[in-house]
Amino acid sequence: MNELIAFNIRVNTVNTQTFFGSPNLPRITDEPAGSLHKADMDFFAYMEDAMTSEESFVDDFAAFLLKMMGYDEGRRVIHLRKEMGFEMCGQRVDAKTDVCVMERPGSGAKDDPEPQLIAEAIAAFYETNRALRAAGLPPLQSKTFAGITMIGTAPTFYKIPVTKELLISLATTQYPPQVTTVEKLIPPVPSPERLVNDGYEAFAQQAHHIAVF
């Protein structure tokens, strides 16, 4: 968390309407009757493993969930433990994502996972601009990244804005004059204090938010 303070990055918890920009989210369809398909059985198997909060199981479940939600369509692919980096204080800093969605070339449980997630977004922005420059294309001035942290099967959603100015501040060890505000959404459930423990029972609502995200 000290790294976020040092670079004027603030995480604000917001409600569903503010986060998604709409008070009306798509309704959840009823669970189909009959026997489960293999993909359905795999879903519950991955989820039950993830409920142990072992990090590798949580990563596997997150990757499976992203695939199930169609995040790997087109030229997008899902990677586990992808290594990336960016410049900070005149040195290259490495960041390794747990799970990430990337576009292929040629196409247009930790103590506190927030700092790592934000560092991964910054690294992704740096790597994206590096690839654009290598291809002779203009780099991005800013980009907002969608991020999810998971403790067991309980997700928290983030919208992380990264700018060229923030990268310059990191590279030159300067305190950014402009605050970077990250929006954070904890899915609304009847008993928030039991979201982690009741991840299995509360998952219908969580999956709803992931589908919209």
C-alpha positions as a Python dict, from the first residue, in 0.01 Angstrom:
ca = {
    (1, 'M'): (0, 0, 0),
    (2, 'N'): (294, 236, 63),
    (3, 'E'): (376, 222, -309),
    (4, 'L'): (29, 351, -394),
    (5, 'I'): (63, 643, -153),
    (6, 'A'): (409, 725, -286),
    (7, 'F'): (275, 766, -638),
    (8, 'N'): (-53, 942, -555),
    (9, 'I'): (-274, 645, -640),
    (10, 'R'): (-605, 624, -455),
    (11, 'V'): (-853, 335, -447),
    (12, 'N'): (-1216, 437, -397),
    (13, 'T'): (-1491, 185, -324),
    (14, 'V'): (-1802, 269, -528),
    (15, 'N'): (-2147, 118, -574),
    (16, 'T'): (-2268, -90, -866),
    (17, 'Q'): (-2435, 200, -1048),
    (18, 'T'): (-2124, 417, -1032),
    (19, 'F'): (-1892, 135, -1133),
    (20, 'F'): (-2090, 12, -1433),
    (21, 'G'): (-2242, 348, -1524),
    (22, 'S'): (-2594, 209, -1516),
    (23, 'P'): (-2842, 109, -1243),
    (24, 'N'): (-2990, -164, -1463),
    (25, 'L'): (-2780, -477, -1508),
    (26, 'P'): (-2889, -776, -1718),
    (27, 'R'): (-3103, -1023, -1528),
    (28, 'I'): (-2968, -1366, -1439),
    (29, 'T'): (-3136, -1653, -1620),
    (30, 'D'): (-3260, -1953, -1426),
    (31, 'E'): (-3036, -2258, -1394),
    (32, 'P'): (-3120, -2508, -1670),
    (33, 'A'): (-3284, -2834, -1570),
    (34, 'G'): (-3135, -3173, -1643),
    (35, 'S'): (-2787, -3319, -1616),
    (36, 'L'): (-2481, -3097, -1623),
    (37, 'H'): (-2251, -3078, -1923),
    (38, 'K'): (-1878, -3132, -1879),
    (39, 'A'): (-1811, -2757, -1883),
    (40, 'D'): (-2062, -2715, -1600),
    (41, 'M'): (-1903, -2992, -1397),
    (42, 'D'): (-1559, -2841, -1458),
    (43, 'F'): (-1688, -2506, -1336),
    (44, 'F'): (-1799, -2648, -1002),
    (45, 'A'): (-1481, -2854, -968),
    (46, 'Y'): (-1260, -2549, -1022),
    (47, 'M'): (-1475, -2341, -789),
    (48, 'E'): (-1464, -2596, -508),
    (49, 'D'): (-1085, -2611, -534),
    (50, 'A'): (-1063, -2230, -535),
    (51, 'M'): (-1265, -2211, -215),
    (52, 'T'): (-960, -2348, -33),
    (53, 'S'): (-794, -2011, -118),
    (54, 'E'): (-480, -2185, -246),
    (55, 'E'): (-341, -1930, -490),
    (56, 'S'): (-280, -2168, -780),
    (57, 'F'): (-637, -2302, -753),
    (58, 'V'): (-777, -1948, -747),
    (59, 'D'): (-573, -1865, -1059),
    (60, 'D'): (-700, -2177, -1237),
    (61, 'F'): (-1059, -2093, -1147),
    (62, 'A'): (-1021, -1732, -1261),
    (63, 'A'): (-875, -1843, -1594),
    (64, 'F'): (-1154, -2098, -1645),
    (65, 'L'): (-1416, -1837, -1557),
    (66, 'L'): (-1273, -1587, -1806),
    (67, 'K'): (-1281, -1854, -2077),
    (68, 'M'): (-1637, -1946, -1985),
    (69, 'M'): (-1740, -1580, -2013),
    (70, 'G'): (-1586, -1554, -2360),
    (71, 'Y'): (-1295, -1326, -2276),
    (72, 'D'): (-1069, -1530, -2506),
    (73, 'E'): (-1272, -1474, -2822),
    (74, 'G'): (-1118, -1331, -3137),
    (75, 'R'): (-746, -1270, -3099),
    (76, 'R'): (-757, -1253, -2722),
    (77, 'V'): (-586, -1522, -2518),
    (78, 'I'): (-576, -1592, -2145),
    (79, 'H'): (-237, -1636, -1981),
    (80, 'L'): (-133, -1752, -1636),
    (81, 'R'): (166, -1588, -1465),
    (82, 'K'): (256, -1363, -1760),
    (83, 'E'): (575, -1166, -1695),
    (84, 'M'): (573, -793, -1771),
    (85, 'G'): (769, -490, -1658),
    (86, 'F'): (799, -113, -1655),
    (87, 'E'): (1046, 160, -1563),
    (88, 'M'): (1044, 291, -1205),
    (89, 'C'): (1308, 510, -1043),
    (90, 'G'): (1539, 458, -1339),
    (91, 'Q'): (1528, 80, -1316),
    (92, 'R'): (1319, -189, -1480),
    (93, 'V'): (1066, -340, -1239),
    (94, 'D'): (918, -679, -1315),
    (95, 'A'): (555, -763, -1249),
    (96, 'K'): (401, -1106, -1294),
    (97, 'T'): (26, -1134, -1340),
    (98, 'D'): (-167, -1422, -1189),
    (99, 'V'): (-418, -1429, -1475),
    (100, 'C'): (-449, -1185, -1763),
    (101, 'V'): (-628, -1142, -2095),
    (102, 'M'): (-403, -1032, -2380),
    (103, 'E'): (-447, -961, -2747),
    (104, 'R'): (-215, -1153, -2974),
    (105, 'P'): (28, -949, -3188),
    (106, 'G'): (-118, -817, -3508),
    (107, 'S'): (-459, -722, -3368),
    (108, 'G'): (-576, -371, -3319),
    (109, 'A'): (-431, -1507, -181),
    (110, 'K'): (-202, -1233, -84),
    (111, 'D'): (-202, -999, 213),
    (112, 'D'): (-317, -712, -7),
    (113, 'P'): (-363, -784, -378),
    (114, 'E'): (-446, -423, -474),
    (115, 'P'): (-90, -288, -515),
    (116, 'Q'): (9, -590, -724),
    (117, 'L'): (-298, -557, -945),
    (118, 'I'): (-232, -188, -1003),
    (119, 'A'): (136, -256, -1074),
    (120, 'E'): (28, -518, -1328),
    (121, 'A'): (-200, -263, -1498),
    (122, 'I'): (88, -15, -1516),
    (123, 'A'): (314, -286, -1657),
    (124, 'A'): (49, -379, -1914),
    (125, 'F'): (24, -14, -2022),
    (126, 'Y'): (402, 7, -2055),
    (127, 'E'): (421, -316, -2256),
    (128, 'T'): (133, -208, -2480),
    (129, 'N'): (303, 119, -2566),
    (130, 'R'): (635, -55, -2619),
    (131, 'A'): (469, -290, -2869),
    (132, 'L'): (296, 2, -3043),
    (133, 'R'): (621, 193, -3081),
    (134, 'A'): (796, -118, -3213),
    (135, 'A'): (522, -148, -3475),
    (136, 'G'): (562, 217, -3575),
    (137, 'L'): (229, 316, -3421),
    (138, 'P'): (162, 608, -3185),
    (139, 'P'): (161, 511, -2816),
    (140, 'L'): (-148, 548, -2601),
    (141, 'Q'): (-180, 854, -2381),
    (142, 'S'): (-401, 672, -2133),
    (143, 'K'): (-596, 351, -2088),
    (144, 'T'): (-833, 216, -1825),
    (145, 'F'): (-775, -147, -1734),
    (146, 'A'): (-1035, -383, -1592),
    (147, 'G'): (-903, -593, -1306),
    (148, 'I'): (-1031, -857, -1068),
    (149, 'T'): (-882, -980, -743),
    (150, 'M'): (-1010, -1302, -592),
    (151, 'I'): (-991, -1448, -243),
    (152, 'G'): (-1122, -1797, -285),
    (153, 'T'): (-1426, -1750, -509),
    (154, 'A'): (-1503, -1398, -383),
    (155, 'P'): (-1414, -1136, -648),
    (156, 'T'): (-1352, -764, -619),
    (157, 'F'): (-1365, -558, -938),
    (158, 'Y'): (-1144, -264, -1034),
    (159, 'K'): (-1120, 0, -1305),
    (160, 'I'): (-758, 118, -1316),
    (161, 'P'): (-670, 427, -1522),
    (162, 'V'): (-306, 450, -1631),
    (163, 'T'): (-161, 753, -1807),
    (164, 'K'): (161, 840, -1982),
    (165, 'E'): (221, 1103, -1713),
    (166, 'L'): (202, 837, -1440),
    (167, 'L'): (463, 628, -1622),
    (168, 'I'): (693, 930, -1646),
    (169, 'S'): (653, 996, -1274),
    (170, 'L'): (737, 634, -1194),
    (171, 'A'): (1042, 637, -1420),
    (172, 'T'): (1179, 964, -1280),
    (173, 'T'): (1086, 912, -912),
    (174, 'Q'): (864, 1218, -908),
    (175, 'Y'): (546, 1252, -706),
    (176, 'P'): (261, 1271, -959),
    (177, 'P'): (78, 1605, -933),
    (178, 'Q'): (-245, 1442, -1053),
    (179, 'V'): (-407, 1179, -832),
    (180, 'T'): (-484, 848, -1002),
    (181, 'T'): (-824, 729, -881),
    (182, 'V'): (-897, 358, -907),
    (183, 'E'): (-1261, 253, -878),
    (184, 'K'): (-1330, -58, -672),
    (185, 'L'): (-1652, -259, -654),
    (186, 'I'): (-1727, -524, -393),
    (187, 'P'): (-2031, -718, -521),
    (188, 'P'): (-2339, -636, -312),
    (189, 'V'): (-2448, -948, -125),
    (190, 'P'): (-2679, -994, 176),
    (191, 'S'): (-2387, -1056, 416),
    (192, 'P'): (-2073, -875, 291),
    (193, 'E'): (-1873, -983, 594),
    (194, 'R'): (-1923, -1346, 487),
    (195, 'L'): (-1855, -1297, 116),
    (196, 'V'): (-1528, -1492, 129),
    (197, 'N'): (-1666, -1777, 339),
    (198, 'D'): (-1995, -1798, 150),
    (199, 'G'): (-1843, -1764, -194),
    (200, 'Y'): (-2015, -2082, -317),
    (201, 'E'): (-2363, -1974, -209),
    (202, 'A'): (-2318, -1613, -317),
    (203, 'F'): (-2162, -1699, -650),
    (204, 'A'): (-2473, -1646, -862),
    (205, 'Q'): (-2460, -1275, -785),
    (206, 'Q'): (-2083, -1264, -833),
    (207, 'A'): (-2104, -1439, -1170),
    (208, 'H'): (-2364, -1181, -1271),
    (209, 'H'): (-2115, -900, -1212),
    (210, 'I'): (-1834, -1087, -1388),
    (211, 'A'): (-2056, -1139, -1693),
    (212, 'V'): (-2134, -766, -1706),
    (213, 'F'): (-1770, -675, -1642),
}
